[in-house]
Coordinates of C-alpha atoms and ligand atoms in Angstrom, one line a residue:
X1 CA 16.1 15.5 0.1
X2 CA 14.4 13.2 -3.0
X3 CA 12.0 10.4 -1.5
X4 CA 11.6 7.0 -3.0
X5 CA 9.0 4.3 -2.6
X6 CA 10.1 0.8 -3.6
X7 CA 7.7 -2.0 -3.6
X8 CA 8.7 -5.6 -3.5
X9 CA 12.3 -4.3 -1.8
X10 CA 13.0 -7.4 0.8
X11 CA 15.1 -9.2 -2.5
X12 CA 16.7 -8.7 -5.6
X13 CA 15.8 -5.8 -7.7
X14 CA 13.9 -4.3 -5.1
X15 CA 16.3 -4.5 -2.5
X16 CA 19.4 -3.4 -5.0
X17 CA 17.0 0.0 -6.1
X18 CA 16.9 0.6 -2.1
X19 CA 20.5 0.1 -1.7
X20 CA 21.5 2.7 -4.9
X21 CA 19.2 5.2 -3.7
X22 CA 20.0 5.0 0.0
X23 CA 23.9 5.4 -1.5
X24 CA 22.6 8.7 -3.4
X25 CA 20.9 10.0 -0.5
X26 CA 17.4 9.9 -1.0
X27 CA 14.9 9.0 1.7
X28 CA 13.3 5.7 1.5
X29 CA 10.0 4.0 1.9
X30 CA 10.7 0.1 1.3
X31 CA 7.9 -2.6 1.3
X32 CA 7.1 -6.2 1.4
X33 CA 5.4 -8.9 3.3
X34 CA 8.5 -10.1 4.7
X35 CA 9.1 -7.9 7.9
X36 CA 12.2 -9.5 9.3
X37 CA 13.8 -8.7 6.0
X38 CA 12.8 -5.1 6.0
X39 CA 13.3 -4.9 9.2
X40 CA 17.2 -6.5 8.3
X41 CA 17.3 -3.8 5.2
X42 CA 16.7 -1.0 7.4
X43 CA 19.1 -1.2 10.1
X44 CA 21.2 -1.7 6.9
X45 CA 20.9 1.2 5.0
X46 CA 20.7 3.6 8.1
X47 CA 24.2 2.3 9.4
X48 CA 25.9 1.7 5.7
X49 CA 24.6 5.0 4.1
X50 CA 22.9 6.9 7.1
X51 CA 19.9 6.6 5.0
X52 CA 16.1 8.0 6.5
X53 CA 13.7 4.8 5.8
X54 CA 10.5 3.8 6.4
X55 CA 9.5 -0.2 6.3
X56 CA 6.4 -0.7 5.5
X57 CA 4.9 -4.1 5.7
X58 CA 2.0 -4.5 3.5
X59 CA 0.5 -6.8 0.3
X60 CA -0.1 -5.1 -2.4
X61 CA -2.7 -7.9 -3.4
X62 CA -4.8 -6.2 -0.5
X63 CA -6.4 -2.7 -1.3
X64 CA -7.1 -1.8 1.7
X65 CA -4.1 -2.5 3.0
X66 CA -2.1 -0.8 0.6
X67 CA -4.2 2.1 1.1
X68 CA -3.8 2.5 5.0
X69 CA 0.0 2.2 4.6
X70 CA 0.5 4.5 2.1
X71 CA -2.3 7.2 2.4
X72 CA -1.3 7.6 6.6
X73 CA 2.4 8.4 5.8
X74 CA 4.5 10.2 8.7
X75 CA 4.8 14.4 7.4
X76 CA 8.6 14.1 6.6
X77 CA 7.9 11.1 4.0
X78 CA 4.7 12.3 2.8
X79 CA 6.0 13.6 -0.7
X80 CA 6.9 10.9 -3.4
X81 CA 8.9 11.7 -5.8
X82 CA 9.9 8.6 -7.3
X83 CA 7.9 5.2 -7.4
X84 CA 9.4 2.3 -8.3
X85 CA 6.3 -0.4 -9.0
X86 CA 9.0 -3.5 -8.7
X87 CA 6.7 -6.0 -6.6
X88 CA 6.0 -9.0 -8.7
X89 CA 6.6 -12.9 -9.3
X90 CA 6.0 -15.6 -11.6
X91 CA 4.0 -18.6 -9.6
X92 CA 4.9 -22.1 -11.6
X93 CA 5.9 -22.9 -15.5
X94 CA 3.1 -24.6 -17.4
X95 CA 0.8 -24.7 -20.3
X96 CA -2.4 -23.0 -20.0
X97 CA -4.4 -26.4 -20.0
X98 CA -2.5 -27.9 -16.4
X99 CA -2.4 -24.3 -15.2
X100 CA -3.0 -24.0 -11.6
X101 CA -5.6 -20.8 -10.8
X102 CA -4.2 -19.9 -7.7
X103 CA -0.6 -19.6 -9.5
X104 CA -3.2 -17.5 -11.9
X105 CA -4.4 -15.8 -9.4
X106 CA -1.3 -15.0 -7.2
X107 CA 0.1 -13.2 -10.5
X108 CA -2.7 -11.3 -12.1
X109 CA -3.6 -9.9 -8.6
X110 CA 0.2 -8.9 -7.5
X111 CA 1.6 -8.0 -11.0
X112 CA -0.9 -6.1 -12.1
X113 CA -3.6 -5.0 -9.4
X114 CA -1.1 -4.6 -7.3
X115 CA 0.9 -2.2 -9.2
X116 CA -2.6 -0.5 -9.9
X117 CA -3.5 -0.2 -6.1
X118 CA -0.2 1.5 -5.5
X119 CA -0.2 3.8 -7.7
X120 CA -3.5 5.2 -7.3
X121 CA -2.9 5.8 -3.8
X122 CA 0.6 7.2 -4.6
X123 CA 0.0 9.2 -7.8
X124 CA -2.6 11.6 -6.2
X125 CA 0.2 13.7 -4.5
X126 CA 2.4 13.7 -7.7
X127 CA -0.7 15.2 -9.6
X128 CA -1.1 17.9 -7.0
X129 CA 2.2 19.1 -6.9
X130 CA 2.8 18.7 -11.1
X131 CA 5.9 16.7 -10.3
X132 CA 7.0 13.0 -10.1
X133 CA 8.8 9.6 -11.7
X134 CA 6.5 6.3 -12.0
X135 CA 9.1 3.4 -12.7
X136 CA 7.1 0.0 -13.8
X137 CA 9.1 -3.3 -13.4
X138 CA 7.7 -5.3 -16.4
X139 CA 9.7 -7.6 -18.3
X140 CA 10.9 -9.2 -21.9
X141 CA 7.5 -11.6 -20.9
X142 CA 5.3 -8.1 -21.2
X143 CA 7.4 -7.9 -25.3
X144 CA 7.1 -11.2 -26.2
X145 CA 5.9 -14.8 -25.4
X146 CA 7.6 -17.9 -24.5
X147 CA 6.3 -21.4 -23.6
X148 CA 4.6 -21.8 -20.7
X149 CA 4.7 -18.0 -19.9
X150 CA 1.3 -17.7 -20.3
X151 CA -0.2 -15.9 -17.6
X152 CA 3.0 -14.2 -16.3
X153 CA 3.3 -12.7 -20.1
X154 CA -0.1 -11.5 -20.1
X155 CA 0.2 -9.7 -16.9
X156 CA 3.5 -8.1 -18.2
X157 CA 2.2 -7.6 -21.3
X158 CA -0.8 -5.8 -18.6
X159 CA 2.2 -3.7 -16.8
X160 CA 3.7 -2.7 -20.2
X161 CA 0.3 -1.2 -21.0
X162 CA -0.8 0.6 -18.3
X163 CA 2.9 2.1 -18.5
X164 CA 1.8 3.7 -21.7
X165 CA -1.7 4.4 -20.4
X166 CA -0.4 5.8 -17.3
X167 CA 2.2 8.4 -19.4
X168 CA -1.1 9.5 -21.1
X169 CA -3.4 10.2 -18.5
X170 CA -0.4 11.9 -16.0
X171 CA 1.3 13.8 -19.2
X172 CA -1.0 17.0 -18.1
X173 CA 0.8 16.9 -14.0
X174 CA 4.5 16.4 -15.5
X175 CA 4.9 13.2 -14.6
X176 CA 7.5 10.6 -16.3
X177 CA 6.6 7.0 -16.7
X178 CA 9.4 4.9 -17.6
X179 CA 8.3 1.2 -18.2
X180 CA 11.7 -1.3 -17.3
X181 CA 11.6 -4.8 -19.3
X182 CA 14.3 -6.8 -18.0
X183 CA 15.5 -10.1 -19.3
X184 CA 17.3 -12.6 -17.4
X185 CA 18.2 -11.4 -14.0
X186 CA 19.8 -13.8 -10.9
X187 CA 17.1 -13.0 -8.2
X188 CA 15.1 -15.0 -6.0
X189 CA 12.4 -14.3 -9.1
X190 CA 13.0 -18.6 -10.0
X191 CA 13.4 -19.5 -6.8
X192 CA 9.7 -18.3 -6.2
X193 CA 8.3 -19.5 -9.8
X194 CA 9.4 -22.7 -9.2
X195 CA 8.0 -23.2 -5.8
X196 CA 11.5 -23.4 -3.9
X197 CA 13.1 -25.3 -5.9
X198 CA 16.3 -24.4 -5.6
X199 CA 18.4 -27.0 -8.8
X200 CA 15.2 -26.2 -10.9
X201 CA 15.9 -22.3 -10.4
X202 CA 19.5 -22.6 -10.5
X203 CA 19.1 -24.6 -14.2
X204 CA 17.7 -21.5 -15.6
X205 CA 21.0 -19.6 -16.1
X206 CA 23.1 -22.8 -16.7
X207 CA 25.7 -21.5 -19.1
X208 CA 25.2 -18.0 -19.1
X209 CA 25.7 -15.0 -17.3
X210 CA 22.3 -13.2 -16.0
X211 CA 22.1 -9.5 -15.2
X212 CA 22.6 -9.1 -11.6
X213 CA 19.7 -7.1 -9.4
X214 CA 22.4 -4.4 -9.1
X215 CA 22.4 -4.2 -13.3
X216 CA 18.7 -2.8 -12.8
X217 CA 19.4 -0.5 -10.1
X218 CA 22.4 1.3 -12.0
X219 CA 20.2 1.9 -15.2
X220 CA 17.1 3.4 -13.1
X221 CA 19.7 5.2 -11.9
X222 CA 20.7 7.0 -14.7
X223 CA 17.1 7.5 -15.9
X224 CA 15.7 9.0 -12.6
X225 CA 18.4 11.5 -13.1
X226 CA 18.2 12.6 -16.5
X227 CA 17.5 16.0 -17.3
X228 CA 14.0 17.3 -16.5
X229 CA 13.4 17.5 -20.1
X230 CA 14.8 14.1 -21.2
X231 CA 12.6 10.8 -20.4
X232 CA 13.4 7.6 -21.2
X233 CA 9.8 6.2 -21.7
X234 CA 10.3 1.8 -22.5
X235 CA 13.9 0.5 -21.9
X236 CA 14.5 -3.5 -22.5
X237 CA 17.6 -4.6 -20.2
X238 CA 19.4 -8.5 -21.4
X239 CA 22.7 -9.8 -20.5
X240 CA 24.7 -10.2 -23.6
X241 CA 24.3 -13.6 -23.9
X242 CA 20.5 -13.4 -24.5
X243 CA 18.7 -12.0 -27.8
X244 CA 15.2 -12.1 -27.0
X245 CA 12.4 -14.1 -24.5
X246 CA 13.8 -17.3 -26.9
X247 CA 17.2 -16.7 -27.8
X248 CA 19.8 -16.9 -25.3
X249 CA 23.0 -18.9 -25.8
X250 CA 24.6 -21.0 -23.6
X251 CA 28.2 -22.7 -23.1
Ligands
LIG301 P1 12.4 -11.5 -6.1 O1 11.6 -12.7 -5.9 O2 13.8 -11.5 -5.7 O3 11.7 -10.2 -5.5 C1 10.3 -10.0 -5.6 C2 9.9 -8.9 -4.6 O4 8.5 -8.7 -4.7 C3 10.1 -9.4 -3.1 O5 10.6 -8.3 -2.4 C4 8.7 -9.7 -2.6 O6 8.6 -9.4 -1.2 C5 7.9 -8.7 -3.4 N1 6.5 -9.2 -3.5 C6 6.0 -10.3 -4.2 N2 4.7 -10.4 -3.9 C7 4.3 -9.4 -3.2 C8 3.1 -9.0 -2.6 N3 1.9 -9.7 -2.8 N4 3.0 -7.9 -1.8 C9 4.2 -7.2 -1.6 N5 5.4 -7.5 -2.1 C10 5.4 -8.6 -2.9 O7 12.3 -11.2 -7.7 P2 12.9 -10.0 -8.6 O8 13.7 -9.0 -7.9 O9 13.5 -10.6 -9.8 O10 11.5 -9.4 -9.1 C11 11.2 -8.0 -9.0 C12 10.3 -7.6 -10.2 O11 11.1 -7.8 -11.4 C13 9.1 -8.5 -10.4 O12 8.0 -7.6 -10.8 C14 9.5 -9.4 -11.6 O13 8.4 -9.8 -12.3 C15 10.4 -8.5 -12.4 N6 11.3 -9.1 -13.3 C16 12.2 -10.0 -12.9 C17 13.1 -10.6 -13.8 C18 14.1 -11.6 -13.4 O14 14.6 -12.3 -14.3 N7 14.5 -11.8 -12.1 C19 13.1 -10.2 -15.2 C20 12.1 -9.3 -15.5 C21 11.2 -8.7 -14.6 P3 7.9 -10.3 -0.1 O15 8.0 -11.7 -0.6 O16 8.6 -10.0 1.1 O17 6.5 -9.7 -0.1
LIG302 C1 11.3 -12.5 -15.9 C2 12.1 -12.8 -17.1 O1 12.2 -14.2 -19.2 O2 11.7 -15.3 -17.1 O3 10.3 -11.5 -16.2 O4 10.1 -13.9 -18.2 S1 11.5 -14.1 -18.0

């Protein structure tokens, strides 16, 4: 039986990665802050799918956090095989000049140290035993620019790079790096950019159809099992309606 870690799994891509895999029978390890969620998503997947999973409460903003959860694993979950990096947000909508630093703050430290701290701490085993999938959650923001994007750009912009990096320094282990870029996508992602607001977040896909969390979860589907030969190494995910970071049309 595979194992899968999912970061970032108490909502929307997260959460619909945990419910494909747990349908596919692999044993999970979900996190997030939230613990009543995970918690929720647990008792979920064990009835639903009869899924083994481990909840793990942690922030990934916090090293040594991160590092005590995932480097004192129980034996049977010990060996990763797949790590989905999905635990990220965008923290309010402005120019750089009214920019507030903690909203600069919250994202540079969860989006990209974040992801680092992981998978540090989870990449060691892969590169002893030659053998493992890194899946980075970036976005269309980490490809192009849009206004007020700023600093959620540049730290997808950040993911999208290490992605690349990462391929490079693990290529002598075996290990695949696949670097996700979706575009729009209903989530609680707005929701949590916009501080709560719920209109404000709901205005975004006025007109158009988004790509539901469940979109995501079927394509790193398919490319966790590909051949062992075949990698799919940058893959950019819109609903039909949108073009780019700036083009999307709208009834
Ligand atoms: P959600 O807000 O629905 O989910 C975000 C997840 O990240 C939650 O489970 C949250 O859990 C977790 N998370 C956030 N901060 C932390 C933290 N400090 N420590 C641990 N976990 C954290 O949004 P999405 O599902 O849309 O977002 C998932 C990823 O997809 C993000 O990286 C986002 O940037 C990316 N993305 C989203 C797009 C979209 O349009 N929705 C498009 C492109 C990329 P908790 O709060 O419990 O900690
Ligand atoms: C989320 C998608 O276009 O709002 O990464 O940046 S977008």
């Amino acid at each position: 039986m595979k194992t899968i870690l999912i970061t970032g799994a108490t909502s929307g891509i997260g959460q619909a990665c945990a419910e494909t895999f747990a349908k596919h029978k692999y044993q999970l390890i979900i996190t997030g802050r939230r613990k009543d969620r995970l918690n929720a998503l647990t008792e979920k997947l064990k009835k639903e799918y009869h899924a083994e999973v481990l909840p793990l409460c942690f922030d990934v903003r916090n090293f040594k956090e991160t590092e005590s959860a995932l480097s004192n694993l129980p034996e049977a979950f010990s060996q990763i095989d797949v790590l989905i990096n999905n635990a990220g947000l965008a923290s309010g909508f402005g120019s750089i000049q009214n920019g507030q630093i903690s909203d600069w703050e919250k994202m540079i430290d969860t989006n990209i140290k974040g992801l680092l701290y992981v998978t540090k701490v989870v990449c060691q085993g892969m590169i002893e035993r030659k053998s493992g999938h890194i899946i980075n959650i970036a976005s269309i923001a980490g490809k192009e620019v849009y206004a007020n994007g700023n600093v959620y750009c540049a730290t997808k912009h950040a993911v999208d790079a290490l992605s690349r990096s990462m391929r490079i320094d693990m290529l002598p282990a075996g290990i695949k790096v696949t670097n996700v870029a979706p575009g729009m996508v209903e989530t609680e992602f707005s929701l949590v950019r916009f501080g709560g607001d719920a209109e404000r977040a709901k205005n975004v896909y006025q007109g158009l159809q988004p790509l539901s969390a469940q979109d995501i979860s079927t394509v790193i589907d398919m490319v966790v099992h590909l051949p062992h030969n075949l990698v799919v190494n940058d893959i950019t995910l819109t609903p039909l309606a949108q073009a780019s970071a700036n083009h999307a049309i709208r009834s």
